[in-house]
Short mmCIF file of C-alpha atoms in Angstrom, two decimals:
data_model
loop_
_atom_site.label_atom_id
_atom_site.label_comp_id
_atom_site.label_asym_id
_atom_site.label_seq_id
_atom_site.Cartn_x
_atom_site.Cartn_y
_atom_site.Cartn_z
CA MET A 1 -57.08 -148.61 55.42
CA ALA A 2 -59.87 -150.23 57.42
CA GLY A 3 -60.24 -148.55 60.80
CA TYR A 4 -60.21 -151.72 62.90
CA LYS A 5 -57.87 -154.54 63.86
CA LYS A 6 -58.45 -158.14 62.83
CA HIS A 7 -59.74 -159.19 66.24
CA GLU A 8 -62.21 -156.29 66.11
CA ALA A 9 -63.77 -157.38 62.81
CA GLN A 10 -67.05 -158.65 64.29
CA ASP A 11 -67.59 -155.51 66.34
CA TRP A 12 -66.86 -153.41 63.25
CA ALA A 13 -69.42 -155.43 61.29
CA TRP A 14 -72.17 -154.89 63.87
CA GLU A 15 -71.58 -151.15 63.71
CA ASN A 16 -71.13 -150.74 59.96
CA ILE A 17 -72.94 -153.48 58.04
CA LYS A 18 -76.33 -151.88 58.53
CA GLY A 19 -79.16 -150.65 56.36
CA GLN A 20 -79.00 -150.83 52.57
CA TRP A 21 -75.82 -152.08 50.93
CA THR A 22 -75.65 -152.24 47.16
CA THR A 23 -74.19 -154.50 44.50
CA LEU A 24 -72.47 -152.64 41.65
CA VAL A 25 -72.45 -153.76 38.04
CA THR A 26 -69.25 -153.47 36.02
CA PRO A 27 -69.94 -151.10 33.10
CA PHE A 28 -68.23 -151.86 29.80
CA THR A 29 -67.52 -149.57 26.87
CA PRO A 30 -68.71 -150.44 23.33
CA ASP A 31 -65.23 -151.83 22.60
CA ASN A 32 -65.49 -154.20 25.60
CA LYS A 33 -63.22 -152.36 28.02
CA VAL A 34 -63.98 -151.62 31.66
CA ASP A 35 -65.67 -148.22 31.75
CA VAL A 36 -63.63 -146.78 34.60
CA GLU A 37 -65.23 -143.34 34.51
CA GLY A 38 -68.67 -144.93 34.28
CA MET A 39 -67.82 -147.00 37.35
CA LYS A 40 -66.92 -143.88 39.31
CA ARG A 41 -70.12 -142.12 38.18
CA ASN A 42 -72.17 -145.12 39.29
CA VAL A 43 -70.59 -145.03 42.74
CA ARG A 44 -71.32 -141.33 43.10
CA HIS A 45 -74.90 -141.90 41.92
CA VAL A 46 -75.51 -144.68 44.45
CA ARG A 47 -73.95 -142.66 47.26
CA SER A 48 -76.42 -139.87 46.49
CA LEU A 49 -79.28 -142.27 47.26
CA GLY A 50 -78.18 -142.60 50.88
CA THR A 51 -77.03 -146.20 50.48
CA THR A 52 -74.80 -147.32 53.36
CA GLY A 53 -72.08 -149.07 51.35
CA ALA A 54 -71.29 -151.08 48.22
CA GLY A 55 -69.64 -154.21 46.92
CA CYS A 56 -67.88 -154.54 43.57
CA THR A 57 -66.96 -157.43 41.25
CA TRP A 58 -69.71 -159.66 42.63
CA ASN A 59 -71.86 -161.86 40.42
CA MET A 60 -73.73 -158.81 39.13
CA GLY A 61 -70.31 -157.28 38.48
CA GLU A 62 -69.43 -160.17 36.12
CA PHE A 63 -66.28 -160.96 38.09
CA TRP A 64 -65.90 -164.26 36.26
CA SER A 65 -65.42 -162.37 32.97
CA LEU A 66 -62.74 -160.01 34.30
CA SER A 67 -59.00 -160.51 34.07
CA HIS A 68 -56.85 -159.93 37.15
CA ASP A 69 -55.91 -156.48 35.89
CA GLU A 70 -59.56 -155.61 35.24
CA ARG A 71 -60.61 -156.64 38.73
CA ILE A 72 -57.85 -154.38 40.05
CA GLN A 73 -59.11 -151.58 37.77
CA VAL A 74 -62.60 -151.88 39.18
CA MET A 75 -61.37 -151.94 42.78
CA ASP A 76 -59.24 -148.85 42.22
CA ALA A 77 -62.11 -146.95 40.59
CA VAL A 78 -64.50 -147.81 43.41
CA ALA A 79 -61.96 -146.91 46.08
CA GLU A 80 -61.28 -143.55 44.43
CA ALA A 81 -64.98 -142.69 44.17
CA ALA A 82 -65.63 -143.80 47.77
CA GLU A 83 -63.00 -141.29 48.92
CA GLY A 84 -62.27 -143.21 52.10
CA THR A 85 -65.57 -142.09 53.61
CA TRP A 86 -68.03 -144.67 52.24
CA PRO A 87 -67.80 -148.37 53.24
CA ILE A 88 -66.83 -150.66 50.35
CA GLY A 89 -66.35 -154.39 49.94
CA ALA A 90 -64.46 -156.37 47.30
CA HIS A 91 -65.49 -159.81 46.10
CA VAL A 92 -62.32 -161.91 45.78
CA THR A 93 -63.54 -165.41 44.90
CA ASP A 94 -61.33 -167.19 42.37
CA THR A 95 -60.58 -170.78 41.41
CA SER A 96 -56.94 -170.00 42.22
CA ALA A 97 -56.30 -169.60 45.93
CA ASN A 98 -53.20 -167.53 45.20
CA GLU A 99 -55.25 -165.20 43.01
CA MET A 100 -57.87 -164.87 45.74
CA ILE A 101 -55.21 -163.89 48.27
CA SER A 102 -53.60 -161.45 45.83
CA LEU A 103 -56.93 -159.72 45.21
CA ALA A 104 -57.61 -159.56 48.94
CA GLN A 105 -54.25 -157.99 49.65
CA HIS A 106 -54.81 -155.37 46.95
CA ALA A 107 -58.24 -154.56 48.35
CA GLU A 108 -56.78 -154.13 51.82
CA ALA A 109 -54.02 -151.88 50.49
CA GLN A 110 -56.58 -149.73 48.64
CA GLY A 111 -58.60 -149.08 51.77
CA PHE A 112 -61.48 -151.50 51.28
CA ASP A 113 -63.37 -152.20 54.47
CA LEU A 114 -64.30 -155.83 53.97
CA LEU A 115 -64.11 -158.81 51.64
CA ILE A 116 -66.79 -161.04 50.16
CA VAL A 117 -65.97 -164.61 49.24
CA ALA A 118 -67.90 -167.58 47.86
CA PRO A 119 -66.94 -171.18 47.02
CA PRO A 120 -64.38 -171.40 44.19
CA TYR A 121 -66.97 -173.01 41.84
CA MET A 122 -64.65 -175.68 40.36
CA ALA A 123 -63.73 -178.94 42.07
CA THR A 124 -65.53 -177.81 45.22
CA LYS A 125 -68.05 -180.48 46.17
CA THR A 126 -68.06 -180.61 49.98
CA GLU A 127 -68.66 -178.14 52.79
CA ASP A 128 -65.29 -179.01 54.34
CA GLN A 129 -63.57 -177.80 51.16
CA VAL A 130 -65.40 -174.49 51.36
CA VAL A 131 -64.55 -174.02 55.04
CA GLU A 132 -60.84 -174.61 54.47
CA TYR A 133 -60.81 -172.35 51.39
CA VAL A 134 -62.34 -169.50 53.40
CA ARG A 135 -60.01 -170.21 56.32
CA LEU A 136 -57.05 -169.78 53.95
CA LEU A 137 -58.34 -166.36 52.97
CA ALA A 138 -58.95 -165.40 56.60
CA ASP A 139 -55.41 -166.39 57.52
CA ASN A 140 -54.06 -164.02 54.87
CA THR A 141 -56.06 -160.85 55.51
CA ASN A 142 -56.89 -158.53 58.38
CA LEU A 143 -60.22 -157.56 56.85
CA ALA A 144 -63.67 -158.70 57.86
CA ILE A 145 -65.13 -161.35 55.55
CA MET A 146 -68.74 -161.90 54.54
CA PHE A 147 -69.44 -165.32 53.02
CA TYR A 148 -71.68 -165.42 49.94
CA ASN A 149 -74.03 -168.43 49.90
CA SER A 150 -75.45 -168.74 46.38
CA PRO A 151 -76.34 -171.60 44.00
CA GLN A 152 -74.44 -169.75 41.27
CA PHE A 153 -71.21 -171.15 42.76
CA GLY A 154 -72.18 -174.80 42.45
CA ILE A 155 -72.66 -175.62 46.13
CA ILE A 156 -75.08 -174.28 48.73
CA MET A 157 -73.85 -174.35 52.30
CA SER A 158 -76.19 -175.67 54.98
CA PRO A 159 -76.87 -173.66 58.14
CA TYR A 160 -74.46 -176.01 59.93
CA GLY A 161 -71.76 -175.39 57.32
CA MET A 162 -72.28 -171.65 57.57
CA GLY A 163 -71.88 -171.99 61.31
CA GLN A 164 -68.46 -173.56 60.73
CA LEU A 165 -67.53 -170.65 58.47
CA CYS A 166 -68.64 -168.08 61.04
CA ALA A 167 -66.46 -169.79 63.65
CA ILE A 168 -63.44 -168.49 61.71
CA PRO A 169 -62.47 -165.34 63.68
CA ASN A 170 -62.74 -162.65 60.98
CA VAL A 171 -65.69 -164.18 59.12
CA VAL A 172 -68.33 -161.79 60.38
CA GLY A 173 -71.45 -163.08 58.63
CA VAL A 174 -73.20 -164.41 55.55
CA LYS A 175 -75.03 -163.05 52.54
CA GLU A 176 -77.58 -165.88 52.52
CA ALA A 177 -78.74 -165.88 48.89
CA SER A 178 -79.56 -169.57 48.49
CA PHE A 179 -83.12 -168.64 47.40
CA ASN A 180 -84.28 -171.31 49.85
CA GLN A 181 -86.42 -169.66 52.49
CA GLN A 182 -85.98 -172.49 54.97
CA ILE A 183 -82.18 -172.26 54.80
CA SER A 184 -82.39 -168.50 55.25
CA ILE A 185 -84.69 -168.77 58.25
CA GLU A 186 -82.65 -171.51 59.93
CA THR A 187 -79.44 -169.55 59.38
CA HIS A 188 -80.92 -166.41 60.91
CA LEU A 189 -82.26 -168.33 63.90
CA SER A 190 -79.05 -170.28 64.55
CA LEU A 191 -76.41 -167.65 63.75
CA GLY A 192 -78.09 -164.25 63.68
CA LYS A 193 -77.46 -163.38 67.32
CA ASP A 194 -73.69 -163.57 66.92
CA HIS A 195 -73.08 -162.77 63.24
CA VAL A 196 -74.47 -160.50 60.53
CA ILE A 197 -76.84 -162.67 58.49
CA SER A 198 -78.52 -161.03 55.53
CA THR A 199 -81.06 -162.44 53.09
CA PRO A 200 -81.11 -159.97 50.17
CA ASP A 201 -84.88 -159.75 49.67
CA GLU A 202 -87.67 -157.96 51.49
CA TRP A 203 -89.64 -161.11 52.41
CA ILE A 204 -87.23 -161.76 55.28
CA TYR A 205 -88.46 -158.65 57.13
CA PHE A 206 -92.11 -159.69 56.93
CA LYS A 207 -91.42 -163.30 57.86
CA GLY A 208 -88.86 -162.22 60.42
CA GLN A 209 -91.45 -160.20 62.28
CA GLU A 210 -93.35 -163.41 62.96
CA LEU A 211 -90.27 -165.41 63.95
CA GLY A 212 -88.38 -162.86 66.02
CA ILE A 213 -85.70 -162.30 63.35
CA GLN A 214 -84.33 -158.77 63.02
CA GLN A 215 -82.08 -158.44 59.99
CA GLN A 216 -79.91 -155.36 60.43
CA ALA A 217 -78.64 -155.04 56.84
CA MET A 218 -79.80 -155.64 53.30
CA PHE A 219 -76.46 -157.02 52.17
CA ALA A 220 -76.66 -156.62 49.27
CA ASN A 221 -78.82 -156.16 46.18
CA THR A 222 -79.40 -153.78 43.27
CA SER A 223 -82.86 -152.60 44.28
CA ASP A 224 -81.71 -149.27 45.69
CA TRP A 225 -80.44 -147.88 42.41
CA ARG A 226 -83.06 -149.70 40.33
CA PHE A 227 -86.00 -148.40 42.39
CA ASP A 228 -84.73 -145.02 43.65
CA VAL A 229 -83.53 -141.73 42.21
CA PRO A 230 -81.66 -138.91 43.97
CA GLY A 231 -84.26 -136.98 45.92
CA ALA A 232 -86.72 -139.88 46.04
CA ASN A 233 -84.94 -142.74 47.79
CA ASN A 234 -88.03 -144.69 48.83
CA TYR A 235 -86.34 -148.09 48.84
CA VAL A 236 -83.34 -146.98 50.89
CA GLN A 237 -85.66 -145.27 53.37
CA TRP A 238 -87.84 -148.35 53.71
CA ILE A 239 -84.90 -150.73 54.14
CA ASP A 240 -83.16 -148.50 56.68
CA ARG A 241 -86.35 -148.39 58.73
CA ALA A 242 -87.04 -152.12 58.35
CA CYS A 243 -83.52 -152.86 59.56
CA GLN A 244 -84.45 -151.08 62.79
CA GLY A 245 -87.71 -152.95 63.23
CA ASP A 246 -90.00 -150.29 61.72
CA LEU A 247 -91.85 -152.33 59.09
CA ASP A 248 -94.14 -149.91 57.26
CA GLU A 249 -96.27 -151.99 54.92
CA THR A 250 -98.36 -149.04 53.77
CA PHE A 251 -95.26 -147.19 52.61
CA TYR A 252 -94.03 -150.34 50.86
CA ASP A 253 -97.36 -150.94 49.12
CA ASN A 254 -97.69 -147.33 47.97
CA LYS A 255 -94.10 -146.64 46.95
CA LEU A 256 -92.37 -149.91 46.13
CA ARG A 257 -94.60 -152.92 45.54
CA ARG A 258 -95.30 -152.29 41.85
CA LEU A 259 -91.59 -151.77 41.15
CA LYS A 260 -90.80 -154.96 43.04
CA GLU A 261 -93.39 -156.89 41.06
CA LEU A 262 -91.98 -155.57 37.78
CA SER A 263 -88.48 -156.52 38.91
CA ASP A 264 -89.58 -160.02 39.93
CA THR A 265 -91.32 -160.54 36.60
CA TRP A 266 -88.28 -159.55 34.56
CA TRP A 267 -85.86 -161.29 36.90
CA THR A 268 -87.70 -164.59 36.55
CA ARG A 269 -88.27 -164.18 32.83
CA THR A 270 -84.60 -163.48 32.12
CA GLN A 271 -83.25 -166.08 34.52
CA THR A 272 -85.56 -168.73 33.10
CA LYS A 273 -84.55 -167.83 29.54
CA PHE A 274 -80.92 -168.57 30.39
CA ASN A 275 -81.57 -171.69 32.48
CA GLY A 276 -80.83 -170.18 35.88
CA ALA A 277 -78.01 -167.74 35.14
CA LEU A 278 -78.35 -164.45 36.98
CA PRO A 279 -80.14 -161.81 34.87
CA VAL A 280 -77.16 -159.47 34.59
CA ALA A 281 -78.24 -158.21 31.16
CA MET A 282 -81.62 -157.14 32.50
CA VAL A 283 -80.08 -155.44 35.53
CA LYS A 284 -77.50 -153.56 33.44
CA HIS A 285 -80.12 -152.26 31.03
CA TRP A 286 -82.27 -151.24 34.00
CA ALA A 287 -79.23 -149.30 35.25
CA GLU A 288 -79.07 -147.42 31.96
CA LEU A 289 -82.77 -146.60 32.19
CA MET A 290 -82.06 -145.03 35.60
CA GLY A 291 -79.28 -142.87 34.16
CA MET A 292 -76.33 -145.05 35.16
CA SER A 293 -73.56 -146.66 33.10
CA GLY A 294 -74.14 -150.26 32.11
CA GLY A 295 -73.04 -151.30 28.67
CA PRO A 296 -73.13 -154.82 27.28
CA VAL A 297 -72.63 -158.07 29.15
CA ARG A 298 -69.74 -160.35 28.32
CA PRO A 299 -69.90 -163.89 26.92
CA PRO A 300 -71.26 -166.38 27.66
CA LEU A 301 -74.14 -164.09 28.68
CA PHE A 302 -76.37 -162.45 26.07
CA ASP A 303 -77.76 -158.93 26.09
CA LEU A 304 -81.48 -158.28 26.05
CA SER A 305 -82.95 -158.10 22.58
CA PRO A 306 -84.03 -154.69 21.21
CA VAL A 307 -87.64 -155.74 21.74
CA GLU A 308 -86.98 -156.72 25.37
CA LYS A 309 -85.18 -153.44 26.02
CA SER A 310 -88.11 -151.51 24.61
CA GLU A 311 -90.61 -153.49 26.68
CA LEU A 312 -88.66 -152.97 29.90
CA ARG A 313 -88.35 -149.25 29.24
CA GLU A 314 -92.07 -148.87 28.59
CA GLU A 315 -93.01 -150.84 31.71
CA LEU A 316 -90.50 -149.12 34.00
CA GLU A 317 -91.02 -145.51 32.97
CA PRO A 318 -94.42 -144.92 34.62
CA LEU A 319 -93.21 -146.55 37.85
CA LYS A 320 -90.08 -144.47 38.38
CA PRO A 321 -90.25 -142.42 41.58
CA LYS A 322 -91.07 -138.77 41.12
CA LEU A 323 -88.90 -136.04 42.58
CA ALA A 324 -91.11 -134.91 45.41
CA PRO A 325 -90.73 -134.76 49.19
CA VAL A 326 -91.54 -138.06 50.83
CA ILE A 327 -94.15 -137.65 53.56
CA PRO A 328 -93.16 -139.72 56.59
CA ALA A 329 -95.33 -142.79 56.72
CA ARG A 330 -97.32 -143.80 59.79
CA PRO A 331 -95.67 -146.24 62.18
CA ALA A 332 -96.21 -149.77 60.97
CA THR A 333 -98.94 -151.83 62.57
CA SER A 334 -98.17 -155.39 63.52
CA ARG A 335 -98.39 -157.90 60.73
CA GLY A 336 -100.91 -160.68 61.01
CA SER A 337 -100.16 -164.33 60.57
CA TRP A 338 -98.52 -165.33 57.29
CA LEU A 339 -101.61 -167.43 56.61
CA ASP A 340 -103.96 -164.46 56.72
CA GLY A 341 -103.60 -163.94 52.98
CA ASN A 342 -103.58 -160.39 51.67
CA ASN A 343 -106.14 -159.23 54.25
CA ASN A 344 -108.42 -157.88 51.52
CA PHE A 345 -111.03 -160.65 51.61
CA ALA A 346 -113.69 -159.10 53.82
CA SER A 347 -116.18 -161.63 52.52
CA GLY A 348 -114.15 -164.45 54.04
CA MET A 349 -113.40 -165.88 50.59
CA LEU A 350 -110.02 -166.40 48.93
CA LEU A 351 -109.35 -166.32 45.19
CA MET A 352 -107.40 -169.37 43.95
CA VAL A 353 -106.10 -169.55 40.37
CA SER A 354 -104.65 -172.78 38.94
CA VAL A 355 -101.55 -172.44 36.78
CA GLN A 356 -99.12 -174.68 34.95
CA ASN A 357 -96.22 -172.33 34.10
CA MET A 358 -94.46 -169.20 35.33
CA GLU A 359 -96.24 -166.85 32.93
CA GLU A 360 -99.63 -167.97 34.22
CA ALA A 361 -98.40 -167.75 37.82
CA MET A 362 -97.25 -164.15 37.44
CA GLU A 363 -100.49 -163.20 35.69
CA ALA A 364 -102.49 -164.77 38.52
CA GLU A 365 -100.50 -162.99 41.23
CA GLN A 366 -100.72 -159.61 39.51
CA GLY A 367 -104.44 -160.18 38.98
CA GLY A 368 -105.02 -160.40 42.71
CA ALA A 369 -105.00 -164.14 43.38
CA ASP A 370 -104.61 -165.02 47.06
CA ILE A 371 -103.57 -168.58 46.20
CA VAL A 372 -101.60 -169.66 43.14
CA ASP A 373 -102.18 -173.38 42.64
CA VAL A 374 -99.71 -175.42 40.57
CA LYS A 375 -101.76 -178.31 39.28
CA ASN A 376 -101.35 -182.04 38.70
CA LEU A 377 -97.63 -182.33 39.42
CA GLN A 378 -97.48 -186.10 39.36
CA GLU A 379 -99.19 -186.50 35.99
CA ALA A 380 -96.79 -186.23 33.04
CA LEU A 381 -99.63 -184.99 30.85
CA VAL A 382 -100.54 -181.89 28.91
CA GLY A 383 -101.93 -179.35 31.33
CA SER A 384 -99.69 -180.39 34.21
CA GLY A 385 -97.24 -178.20 36.07
CA HIS A 386 -93.65 -179.17 36.82
CA PRO A 387 -92.29 -179.45 40.39
CA THR A 388 -89.62 -176.83 39.74
CA ILE A 389 -92.37 -174.29 39.06
CA VAL A 390 -93.52 -174.54 42.67
CA LYS A 391 -90.16 -173.43 44.06
CA ALA A 392 -89.81 -170.75 41.39
CA VAL A 393 -93.27 -169.33 42.10
CA ARG A 394 -92.71 -169.42 45.87
CA GLY A 395 -89.43 -167.58 45.37
CA ILE A 396 -91.07 -164.59 43.68
CA MET A 397 -94.48 -164.46 45.33
CA PRO A 398 -94.96 -161.93 48.13
CA VAL A 399 -94.69 -163.67 51.47
CA GLU A 400 -98.34 -163.06 52.34
CA LYS A 401 -99.59 -164.94 49.27
CA HIS A 402 -100.00 -168.72 49.15
CA VAL A 403 -98.64 -171.27 46.70
CA SER A 404 -100.64 -174.48 46.61
CA VAL A 405 -99.90 -177.84 45.01
CA THR A 406 -102.53 -180.08 43.45
CA LEU A 407 -101.33 -183.66 43.13
CA GLY A 408 -104.37 -184.85 41.21
CA VAL A 409 -105.40 -188.49 41.45
CA VAL A 410 -102.97 -190.59 43.47
CA PRO A 411 -102.75 -194.35 44.07
CA ASN A 412 -104.81 -195.92 46.84
CA GLN A 413 -102.05 -196.72 49.28
CA PRO A 414 -101.42 -196.00 52.95
CA GLY A 415 -99.52 -192.83 53.76
CA THR A 416 -100.47 -190.99 50.59
CA VAL A 417 -101.48 -187.77 52.34
CA ALA A 418 -98.35 -187.74 54.48
CA MET A 419 -96.14 -188.22 51.43
CA ALA A 420 -98.00 -185.51 49.53
CA VAL A 421 -97.67 -183.01 52.35
CA TYR A 422 -93.98 -183.82 52.74
CA ALA A 423 -93.38 -183.36 49.00
CA ALA A 424 -95.21 -180.04 49.00
CA ALA A 425 -93.22 -178.83 52.00
CA MET A 426 -89.93 -179.72 50.33
CA MET A 427 -90.97 -177.48 47.43
CA ASP A 428 -91.85 -174.63 49.82
CA ALA A 429 -95.54 -174.80 48.99
CA THR A 430 -98.03 -173.39 51.49
CA SER A 431 -100.66 -176.11 51.06
CA VAL A 432 -101.43 -179.28 49.14
CA LYS A 433 -104.55 -180.80 47.61
CA VAL A 434 -104.84 -184.52 46.91
CA GLY A 435 -107.44 -186.42 44.88
CA PHE A 436 -108.08 -190.15 45.36
CA GLN A 437 -109.60 -192.83 43.17
CA GLU A 438 -111.00 -194.63 46.21
CA ALA A 439 -109.71 -194.32 49.74
CA ASP A 440 -110.99 -193.61 53.20
CA TYR A 441 -109.27 -190.91 55.21
CA ASP A 442 -107.66 -193.18 57.80
CA LYS A 443 -106.06 -195.35 55.14
CA ALA A 444 -104.78 -192.38 53.16
CA VAL A 445 -103.18 -190.81 56.20
#
């Protein structure tokens, strides 16, 4: 049983939701059963990395494909492997409120420490619906609750809406996985002093240093067991230090950046292939390449092709951490302004590469471009980029790199520059370039 009372949930969260938390996949056997023993082995493997705690049956755990009994199976396996000494969380979202409550009660009885819940992804169209749905769960459990803000559930809560959720007594914080940096930043700034707010990607630590944001937990992702091995837990070390304000960029660049870039490339490639669905197949095969249990994904997802599996294996193998003592890195120096580029341009020049699709964008970034420019958005012509590419590129580019927008030739009308800048900002671009047929500056502005 959780070692706190309901009214102590927030205090418990501050003390225990720290450092690296992981998201577990649900391994399946070749005959499409839950691999219970594989689940236990995975938990023991992740614990050996020094990870603080874990969540099961989340999106990466394919909860939507599991029957009630299978979700119970997974919970029981995780609880057994955690042995009552390792913090664990159960994701209990369901379209049936009664089912959600039933899962929550089982988790509490099995000794889970907290619950994770997201919108019920059918018939949920307003923030008020989400708030009342979560309130119903809170009224029926003594456990701390982390809300999961993700576009995969059909609605993204605003910072204001998340504030309403956090006003519910045992809602202790938010996994802010909207993939919208502005929402993440606003949520941290407005709620982070009183609740545990976690954006599950490293960019928040770099950007947070500039804005006075100190995220205390990476809650939660799969990067620990995809990037680390027992005896060489570089990612867990780096996250644990970053969560305490020790942001060691040299350590990150030397030990983790190439793995992160490989992950981002495959994440985007797989997600794009399936029109936005989370790349569970890629993550599960990556798990197998790291010696964990994965197995196939369930419909309607598709597994990676044999060719894709071979490519991922060949690209990952040389980047796996080697079993050697990790020399403590030097204390991190302060990070410069976000607009200082990659700080490698001693000549004072920046390299800008124009692109029109994700493949070109990734090639440009990996080739050392300081600015990736998505060109001619407003022209529905061959050679033009699409507005969605801007947000996608910004979402995977390291925070110190720039994403520019070229709007090409625009009509000669007042306010053109202002509209262009506003449009670029809405797409999370860093800068915008505008070409005119004929216009003086005052008129354009």
